Tab-separated table of C-alpha atoms in Angstrom:
chain	number	residue	atom	x	y	z
O	1	UNK	CA	0.000	0.000	0.000
O	2	UNK	CA	1.262	3.450	-0.915
O	3	UNK	CA	1.646	5.795	2.022
O	4	UNK	CA	1.913	9.559	2.319
O	5	UNK	CA	2.162	11.928	5.216
O	6	UNK	CA	-0.816	13.876	3.866
O	7	UNK	CA	-3.617	13.097	1.441
O	8	UNK	CA	-5.775	16.001	0.297
O	9	UNK	CA	-9.103	15.284	-1.381
O	10	UNK	CA	-9.865	18.160	-3.730
O	11	UNK	CA	-7.584	20.050	-6.120
O	12	UNK	CA	-9.293	23.400	-5.785
O	13	UNK	CA	-8.017	26.636	-4.280
O	14	UNK	CA	-7.902	25.446	-0.648
O	15	UNK	CA	-6.587	21.975	-1.442
O	16	UNK	CA	-3.723	23.183	-3.613
O	17	UNK	CA	-2.740	25.852	-1.095
O	18	UNK	CA	-2.670	23.249	1.672
O	19	UNK	CA	-0.548	20.929	-0.481
O	20	UNK	CA	1.977	23.695	-1.117
O	21	UNK	CA	2.335	24.580	2.546
O	22	UNK	CA	2.527	20.965	3.712
O	23	UNK	CA	5.129	20.250	1.044
O	24	UNK	CA	7.210	23.217	2.161
O	25	UNK	CA	7.368	21.599	5.596
O	26	UNK	CA	8.824	18.424	4.125
O	27	UNK	CA	5.624	16.385	4.141
O	28	UNK	CA	4.947	13.848	1.402
O	29	UNK	CA	1.681	14.997	-0.142
O	30	UNK	CA	-0.870	13.423	-2.474
O	31	UNK	CA	-3.758	15.454	-3.916
O	32	UNK	CA	-6.710	13.540	-5.348
O	33	UNK	CA	-9.567	14.902	-7.449
O	34	UNK	CA	-12.296	13.241	-9.491
O	35	UNK	CA	-12.236	16.056	-12.070
O	36	UNK	CA	-10.220	16.099	-15.276
O	37	UNK	CA	-8.428	19.321	-14.361
O	38	UNK	CA	-7.338	21.097	-11.190
O	39	UNK	CA	-8.834	24.418	-10.126
O	40	UNK	CA	-11.914	24.410	-12.329
O	41	UNK	CA	-13.770	26.961	-10.186
O	42	UNK	CA	-10.692	29.167	-10.279
O	43	UNK	CA	-10.704	28.947	-14.078
O	44	UNK	CA	-14.254	30.252	-14.473
O	45	UNK	CA	-14.135	32.816	-11.694
O	46	UNK	CA	-14.197	36.558	-12.268
O	47	UNK	CA	-15.308	36.195	-15.861
O	48	UNK	CA	-12.209	34.101	-16.558
O	49	UNK	CA	-9.830	36.529	-14.847
O	50	UNK	CA	-10.127	35.221	-11.266
O	51	UNK	CA	-11.075	37.676	-8.541
O	52	UNK	CA	-8.354	36.070	-6.427
O	53	UNK	CA	-8.699	38.136	-3.246
O	54	UNK	CA	-10.074	41.334	-1.736
O	55	UNK	CA	-7.763	43.799	-0.018
O	56	UNK	CA	-10.584	44.797	2.349
O	57	UNK	CA	-10.985	41.298	3.788
O	58	UNK	CA	-12.009	41.161	7.431
O	59	UNK	CA	-13.999	38.646	9.501
O	60	UNK	CA	-17.205	40.674	9.086
O	61	UNK	CA	-17.270	39.795	5.383
O	62	UNK	CA	-18.189	36.184	6.185
O	63	UNK	CA	-21.282	34.267	7.295
O	64	UNK	CA	-21.021	31.350	9.714
O	65	UNK	CA	-23.123	29.848	12.478
O	66	UNK	CA	-20.082	30.199	14.751
O	67	UNK	CA	-19.089	33.890	14.491
O	68	UNK	CA	-15.408	34.503	15.027
O	69	UNK	CA	-14.178	31.085	13.915
O	70	UNK	CA	-12.711	32.537	10.715
O	71	UNK	CA	-10.629	35.180	12.501
O	72	UNK	CA	-7.578	33.027	13.199
O	73	UNK	CA	-6.986	31.783	9.656
O	74	UNK	CA	-7.735	35.157	8.064
O	75	UNK	CA	-5.264	36.891	10.358
O	76	UNK	CA	-2.526	34.328	9.818
O	77	UNK	CA	-2.713	34.476	6.023
O	78	UNK	CA	-3.812	37.858	4.705
O	79	UNK	CA	-4.527	39.215	1.217
O	80	UNK	CA	-1.065	40.778	1.092
O	81	UNK	CA	0.437	37.312	1.548
O	82	UNK	CA	-1.333	35.929	-1.491
O	83	UNK	CA	-0.557	39.075	-3.477
O	84	UNK	CA	3.130	38.516	-2.686
O	85	UNK	CA	2.858	35.009	-4.125
O	86	UNK	CA	1.178	36.339	-7.259
O	87	UNK	CA	3.847	39.003	-7.638
O	88	UNK	CA	6.642	36.436	-7.303
O	89	UNK	CA	5.179	34.684	-10.316
O	90	UNK	CA	5.044	37.969	-12.243
O	91	UNK	CA	1.284	37.775	-12.730
O	92	UNK	CA	-0.088	41.209	-13.598
O	93	UNK	CA	-3.218	42.211	-11.698
O	94	UNK	CA	-5.479	45.177	-11.072
O	95	UNK	CA	-7.995	46.399	-8.540
O	96	UNK	CA	-11.450	46.646	-10.054
O	97	UNK	CA	-13.921	47.978	-7.455
O	98	UNK	CA	-14.435	47.671	-3.710
O	99	UNK	CA	-11.007	46.117	-3.172
O	100	UNK	CA	-11.486	43.288	-5.673
O	101	UNK	CA	-8.271	42.097	-7.320
O	102	UNK	CA	-8.255	40.400	-10.739
O	103	UNK	CA	-5.639	39.013	-13.088
O	104	UNK	CA	-4.981	41.316	-16.039
O	105	UNK	CA	-4.847	38.289	-18.288
O	106	UNK	CA	-6.334	34.917	-17.340
O	107	UNK	CA	-7.450	32.938	-14.304
O	108	UNK	CA	-5.369	30.144	-15.765
O	109	UNK	CA	-2.301	32.003	-14.487
O	110	UNK	CA	-3.401	31.428	-10.886
O	111	UNK	CA	-3.938	27.717	-11.538
O	112	UNK	CA	-0.552	27.397	-13.231
O	113	UNK	CA	1.070	29.242	-10.331
O	114	UNK	CA	-0.418	26.835	-7.788
O	115	UNK	CA	0.498	23.789	-9.858
O	116	UNK	CA	4.063	25.045	-10.210
O	117	UNK	CA	4.316	25.651	-6.474
O	118	UNK	CA	2.985	22.145	-5.818
O	119	UNK	CA	5.473	20.619	-8.224
O	120	UNK	CA	8.356	22.498	-6.601
O	121	UNK	CA	7.588	20.964	-3.208
O	122	UNK	CA	7.058	17.504	-4.670
O	123	UNK	CA	3.300	17.225	-4.164
O	124	UNK	CA	1.757	14.419	-6.220
O	125	UNK	CA	-1.456	15.317	-8.102
O	126	UNK	CA	-3.771	12.601	-9.402
O	127	UNK	CA	-6.803	13.723	-11.376
O	128	UNK	CA	-9.810	11.680	-12.505
O	129	UNK	CA	-9.351	9.692	-9.301
O	130	UNK	CA	-12.449	9.297	-7.176
O	131	UNK	CA	-12.245	8.231	-3.553
O	132	UNK	CA	-14.472	5.195	-3.014
O	133	UNK	CA	-13.821	4.470	0.641
O	134	UNK	CA	-12.133	5.968	3.688
O	135	UNK	CA	-11.255	4.010	6.829
O	136	UNK	CA	-9.641	5.011	10.099
O	137	UNK	CA	-6.486	3.067	10.941
O	138	UNK	CA	-4.095	2.932	13.882
O	139	UNK	CA	-1.676	5.221	12.043
O	140	UNK	CA	-4.155	7.511	10.323
O	141	UNK	CA	-6.384	6.721	7.372
O	142	UNK	CA	-6.696	4.248	4.521
O	143	UNK	CA	-8.319	5.285	1.239
O	144	UNK	CA	-9.538	3.284	-1.709
O	145	UNK	CA	-9.071	5.525	-4.744
O	146	UNK	CA	-8.549	4.799	-8.402
O	147	UNK	CA	-8.337	1.081	-7.736
O	148	UNK	CA	-5.523	1.523	-5.203
O	149	UNK	CA	-5.216	1.435	-1.436
O	150	UNK	CA	-3.431	4.499	-0.120
O	151	UNK	CA	-2.540	5.326	3.459
O	152	UNK	CA	-1.814	8.604	5.223
O	153	UNK	CA	-1.297	10.077	8.666
O	154	UNK	CA	-3.304	13.238	7.898
O	155	UNK	CA	-6.380	13.500	5.687
O	156	UNK	CA	-7.581	16.884	4.422
O	157	UNK	CA	-11.050	17.264	2.919
O	158	UNK	CA	-11.082	20.180	0.475
O	159	UNK	CA	-13.920	19.045	-1.763
O	160	UNK	CA	-15.873	22.311	-1.903
O	161	UNK	CA	-19.648	22.604	-1.690
O	162	UNK	CA	-22.586	21.779	-3.923
O	163	UNK	CA	-22.505	24.903	-6.079
O	164	UNK	CA	-22.165	24.540	-9.850
O	165	UNK	CA	-22.641	20.780	-10.302
O	166	UNK	CA	-21.599	21.018	-13.970
O	167	UNK	CA	-18.114	21.873	-12.689
O	168	UNK	CA	-18.072	18.613	-10.736
O	169	UNK	CA	-19.374	19.894	-7.402
O	170	UNK	CA	-20.836	17.218	-5.116
O	171	UNK	CA	-21.740	16.757	-1.476
O	172	UNK	CA	-18.905	14.260	-0.928
O	173	UNK	CA	-17.238	16.326	1.793
O	174	UNK	CA	-20.417	16.313	3.872
O	175	UNK	CA	-20.599	12.535	3.516
O	176	UNK	CA	-17.072	12.235	4.902
O	177	UNK	CA	-18.051	14.481	7.790
O	178	UNK	CA	-21.057	12.310	8.556
O	179	UNK	CA	-18.931	9.168	8.430
O	180	UNK	CA	-16.690	10.505	11.176
O	181	UNK	CA	-19.467	12.002	13.270
O	182	UNK	CA	-18.675	15.612	12.384
O	183	UNK	CA	-21.850	17.751	12.397
O	184	UNK	CA	-22.876	19.661	9.287
O	185	UNK	CA	-24.864	22.906	9.187
O	186	UNK	CA	-27.706	22.678	6.638
O	187	UNK	CA	-26.523	23.854	3.230
O	188	UNK	CA	-28.171	26.165	0.708
O	189	UNK	CA	-27.130	28.050	-2.437
O	190	UNK	CA	-25.471	31.425	-1.798
O	191	UNK	CA	-24.355	34.319	-3.997
O	192	UNK	CA	-27.144	33.310	-6.348
O	193	UNK	CA	-29.793	35.108	-8.468
O	194	UNK	CA	-33.265	35.344	-6.920
O	195	UNK	CA	-36.462	34.334	-8.694
O	196	UNK	CA	-40.039	35.681	-8.767
O	197	UNK	CA	-43.452	34.067	-9.093
O	198	UNK	CA	-44.977	33.845	-12.579
O	199	UNK	CA	-47.452	36.704	-12.136
O	200	UNK	CA	-44.786	39.183	-11.084
O	201	UNK	CA	-42.460	37.979	-13.819
O	202	UNK	CA	-45.155	38.665	-16.399
O	203	UNK	CA	-45.608	42.211	-15.092
O	204	UNK	CA	-41.859	42.842	-15.106
O	205	UNK	CA	-41.210	41.150	-18.454
O	206	UNK	CA	-40.363	44.442	-20.263
O	207	UNK	CA	-37.469	44.997	-17.828
O	208	UNK	CA	-35.474	41.842	-18.642
O	209	UNK	CA	-31.933	42.964	-19.338
O	210	UNK	CA	-32.250	46.333	-17.595
O	211	UNK	CA	-29.421	47.065	-15.177
O	212	UNK	CA	-28.929	49.831	-12.635
O	213	UNK	CA	-27.173	50.679	-9.399
O	214	UNK	CA	-29.254	49.865	-6.343
O	215	UNK	CA	-29.217	49.580	-2.589
O	216	UNK	CA	-30.712	46.267	-1.483
O	217	UNK	CA	-31.634	45.464	2.088
O	218	UNK	CA	-32.709	42.425	4.075
O	219	UNK	CA	-33.334	43.444	7.650
O	220	UNK	CA	-30.320	45.453	8.775
O	221	UNK	CA	-28.046	44.056	6.059
O	222	UNK	CA	-27.520	46.328	3.062
O	223	UNK	CA	-25.471	46.241	-0.123
O	224	UNK	CA	-25.037	48.971	-2.723
O	225	UNK	CA	-23.935	47.586	-6.069
O	226	UNK	CA	-25.284	46.869	-9.546
O	227	UNK	CA	-28.566	45.021	-10.080
O	228	UNK	CA	-30.031	43.344	-13.150
O	229	UNK	CA	-33.601	42.400	-14.058
O	230	UNK	CA	-33.721	38.950	-15.681
O	231	UNK	CA	-36.354	36.680	-17.253
O	232	UNK	CA	-36.479	34.804	-13.938
O	233	UNK	CA	-36.145	37.607	-11.385
O	234	UNK	CA	-33.139	39.598	-10.206
O	235	UNK	CA	-29.385	39.168	-10.530
O	236	UNK	CA	-26.273	41.315	-10.396
O	237	UNK	CA	-23.754	41.819	-7.571
O	238	UNK	CA	-26.145	43.508	-5.125
O	239	UNK	CA	-28.679	40.694	-5.491
O	240	UNK	CA	-26.067	37.959	-5.182
O	241	UNK	CA	-24.816	39.572	-1.994
O	242	UNK	CA	-28.228	39.796	-0.342
O	243	UNK	CA	-29.120	36.235	-1.424
O	244	UNK	CA	-26.788	34.865	1.247
O	245	UNK	CA	-28.968	36.501	3.912
O	246	UNK	CA	-32.398	36.055	2.321
O	247	UNK	CA	-34.650	33.122	3.261
O	248	UNK	CA	-37.838	31.802	1.654
O	249	UNK	CA	-40.832	33.899	2.706
O	250	UNK	CA	-38.733	37.007	3.355
O	251	UNK	CA	-39.012	40.357	1.624
O	252	UNK	CA	-36.136	42.401	0.312
O	253	UNK	CA	-36.235	46.187	0.009
O	254	UNK	CA	-34.709	47.958	-2.968
O	255	UNK	CA	-33.779	51.579	-3.568
O	256	UNK	CA	-33.217	51.845	-7.310
O	257	UNK	CA	-32.037	55.459	-7.161
O	258	UNK	CA	-29.789	55.433	-4.097
O	259	UNK	CA	-28.926	58.886	-2.831
O	260	UNK	CA	-31.821	60.511	-4.675
O	261	UNK	CA	-35.151	61.564	-3.163
O	262	UNK	CA	-37.208	60.777	-6.244
O	263	UNK	CA	-40.410	62.268	-4.781
O	264	UNK	CA	-38.690	65.606	-4.142
O	265	UNK	CA	-37.094	65.523	-7.610
O	266	UNK	CA	-40.425	64.883	-9.343
O	267	UNK	CA	-42.121	67.693	-7.445
O	268	UNK	CA	-39.283	70.072	-8.348
O	269	UNK	CA	-39.486	69.004	-11.999
O	270	UNK	CA	-43.243	69.625	-11.969
O	271	UNK	CA	-42.731	73.173	-10.688
O	272	UNK	CA	-39.980	73.857	-13.197
O	273	UNK	CA	-41.507	72.346	-16.334
O	274	UNK	CA	-44.932	70.816	-15.887
O	275	UNK	CA	-45.398	70.219	-19.614
O	276	UNK	CA	-42.921	67.351	-19.719
O	277	UNK	CA	-44.138	63.794	-19.343
O	278	UNK	CA	-43.862	61.950	-16.044
O	279	UNK	CA	-41.826	59.280	-17.832
O	280	UNK	CA	-39.296	61.883	-19.006
O	281	UNK	CA	-38.916	63.296	-15.497
O	282	UNK	CA	-38.621	59.850	-13.895
O	283	UNK	CA	-36.169	58.619	-16.525
O	284	UNK	CA	-33.625	61.159	-15.265
O	285	UNK	CA	-33.175	58.916	-12.234
O	286	UNK	CA	-33.830	55.357	-13.481
O	287	UNK	CA	-33.556	53.585	-16.850
O	288	UNK	CA	-36.283	54.690	-19.259
O	289	UNK	CA	-37.810	51.218	-19.566
O	290	UNK	CA	-38.272	51.118	-15.810
O	291	UNK	CA	-39.720	54.625	-15.767
O	292	UNK	CA	-42.172	53.723	-18.540
O	293	UNK	CA	-43.257	50.521	-16.797
O	294	UNK	CA	-43.879	52.261	-13.474
O	295	UNK	CA	-45.938	55.016	-15.066
O	296	UNK	CA	-47.900	52.542	-17.208
O	297	UNK	CA	-48.675	50.368	-14.196
O	298	UNK	CA	-49.759	53.395	-12.165
O	299	UNK	CA	-52.500	54.050	-14.720
O	300	UNK	CA	-51.688	57.758	-14.852
O	301	UNK	CA	-52.158	59.582	-18.156
O	302	UNK	CA	-51.094	63.181	-18.626
O	303	UNK	CA	-48.182	65.566	-18.222
O	304	UNK	CA	-46.256	66.200	-15.044
O	305	UNK	CA	-48.375	69.266	-14.323
O	306	UNK	CA	-51.429	67.002	-14.136
O	307	UNK	CA	-49.804	64.651	-11.626
O	308	UNK	CA	-50.809	65.343	-8.049
O	309	UNK	CA	-48.658	64.479	-5.058
O	310	UNK	CA	-50.875	61.425	-4.625
O	311	UNK	CA	-49.715	60.269	-8.055
O	312	UNK	CA	-46.054	61.121	-7.582
O	313	UNK	CA	-45.620	59.604	-4.124
O	314	UNK	CA	-46.378	55.970	-5.146
O	315	UNK	CA	-44.145	56.327	-8.210
O	316	UNK	CA	-41.288	57.591	-6.068
O	317	UNK	CA	-41.820	54.848	-3.499
O	318	UNK	CA	-41.731	52.243	-6.258
O	319	UNK	CA	-38.207	53.488	-6.997
O	320	UNK	CA	-36.825	54.373	-3.558
O	321	UNK	CA	-38.651	51.778	-1.468
O	322	UNK	CA	-39.696	48.815	-3.597
O	323	UNK	CA	-40.459	45.834	-1.376
O	324	UNK	CA	-40.648	42.478	-3.098
O	325	UNK	CA	-40.792	38.853	-1.963
O	326	UNK	CA	-38.747	36.440	-4.129
O	327	UNK	CA	-40.063	32.885	-4.244
O	328	UNK	CA	-36.685	31.201	-4.532
O	329	UNK	CA	-33.249	31.247	-6.104
O	330	UNK	CA	-31.707	29.718	-9.208
O	331	UNK	CA	-30.153	27.094	-6.946
O	332	UNK	CA	-26.799	25.368	-6.953
O	333	UNK	CA	-26.775	25.435	-10.759
O	334	UNK	CA	-25.645	29.073	-10.749
O	335	UNK	CA	-24.748	29.692	-7.096
O	336	UNK	CA	-21.169	30.862	-6.700
O	337	UNK	CA	-20.783	29.227	-3.289
O	338	UNK	CA	-22.550	27.001	-0.775
O	339	UNK	CA	-23.791	28.436	2.511
O	340	UNK	CA	-23.491	26.146	5.528
O	341	UNK	CA	-21.300	23.059	5.667
O	342	UNK	CA	-19.050	21.377	8.208
O	343	UNK	CA	-19.889	22.804	11.628
O	344	UNK	CA	-16.943	24.891	12.756
O	345	UNK	CA	-17.608	24.150	16.422
O	346	UNK	CA	-16.143	20.711	15.668
O	347	UNK	CA	-12.923	22.199	14.250
O	348	UNK	CA	-9.851	23.826	15.743
O	349	UNK	CA	-9.930	27.412	14.412
O	350	UNK	CA	-6.133	27.606	14.133
O	351	UNK	CA	-5.517	24.347	12.271
O	352	UNK	CA	-8.941	23.335	10.832
O	353	UNK	CA	-8.439	19.895	12.379
O	354	UNK	CA	-11.438	17.973	13.704
O	355	UNK	CA	-11.153	18.115	17.481
O	356	UNK	CA	-12.528	14.613	18.018
O	357	UNK	CA	-10.674	12.974	15.098
O	358	UNK	CA	-6.940	13.786	15.162
O	359	UNK	CA	-5.459	13.889	11.678
O	360	UNK	CA	-8.725	14.792	9.909
O	361	UNK	CA	-9.076	18.327	8.492
O	362	UNK	CA	-11.765	20.246	6.591
O	363	UNK	CA	-10.863	23.404	4.664
O	364	UNK	CA	-12.315	25.821	2.130
O	365	UNK	CA	-15.909	25.914	0.951
O	366	UNK	CA	-16.881	22.588	2.552
O	367	UNK	CA	-16.650	24.393	5.914
O	368	UNK	CA	-19.458	26.591	7.258
O	369	UNK	CA	-17.668	29.844	6.398
O	370	UNK	CA	-19.114	31.762	3.440
O	371	UNK	CA	-17.742	35.063	2.187
O	372	UNK	CA	-19.332	37.965	0.399
O	373	UNK	CA	-19.013	38.348	-3.349
O	374	UNK	CA	-15.763	39.945	-4.455
O	375	UNK	CA	-12.780	37.690	-3.741
O	376	UNK	CA	-13.567	36.924	-0.095
O	377	UNK	CA	-14.246	33.225	-0.651
O	378	UNK	CA	-10.916	32.779	-2.397
O	379	UNK	CA	-9.201	34.496	0.504
O	380	UNK	CA	-10.885	32.040	2.878
O	381	UNK	CA	-9.674	29.168	0.671
O	382	UNK	CA	-6.081	30.448	0.723
O	383	UNK	CA	-6.164	31.184	4.458
O	384	UNK	CA	-7.789	27.932	5.562
O	385	UNK	CA	-5.564	25.881	3.244
O	386	UNK	CA	-2.471	27.693	4.502
O	387	UNK	CA	-3.473	27.191	8.141
O	388	UNK	CA	-4.083	23.462	7.743
O	389	UNK	CA	-0.826	23.198	5.813
O	390	UNK	CA	1.079	24.390	8.874
O	391	UNK	CA	-0.340	21.518	10.948
O	392	UNK	CA	-0.759	18.401	8.820
């Protein structure tokens, strides 16, 4: 039977980072993945340019049922540490918005960088190799994978979540957790477009493809970014952000002209030039198709001078304070990440090792730590992989 100091299941961001760090410490490392290529979610991220971190990363940018768990790893391996690695490989990058860093060229550069780092420390990568069985042994673990029996002292589960099944995502990591008695927080799609019921979709049909800047709120949580009307509901960065907090049956509140008191602006426009249409006045603050739809659905006919405050107030509220109740999301098919996962109360926050099962680690997306949109989830992958790599 082949033996290694460390076997890592999953050749994604967290798994490769862990392999690099373990290899630097002189450990013999084997990385297994059922996919045909390593780092597939890295490859498609950021529109193919990989939003590899966010310089504004802090623990408040993450959701978890155990607040504070993520602090240790994020403080031990910071965005500047990954940027230094990128710079050493002469990968050009730029800051887009809100601290988001992207490759100037291709996400493939990040994958190649990680593979090169793994090769330099002697980590063995075996793709298209599914793990069929895992057993606990006196010296660690025994795995049946690719028709072989392989042993290790430390086993790291870096299999990701359920999001984007077409990229090979599965719930395998949660099955491993269950096998070893590690609790799992219920999972759900996160950073995902939200959907509306058929009647509302029919009414909003003319807006499909319309984008605008918006402030979206769920309770006390608010995000101000771009929003997009789709044939199924709402998408865009602001919507993806709030989706991680939204639950079925909840409303979200949208201000589609943030920073503008649309009611006051319409009244001022009426006093200044009452002969213009309400649509023209409203379209100064929102896309014209949205302005036209709101006026049409209000039933008002006439110029701005004919519009009383009782007409203008509902129109303004429909822009500044639209409350809507999505019926669902587009699910794991398009979700960027999975919310929930391996319960962090069962893990050591410094090493990501299972407290009750020495030698067993869970890192990356499979763990119940979910970041905001904008490079935060990659930073968690790097940080959790790095932290486990110092211990395995």
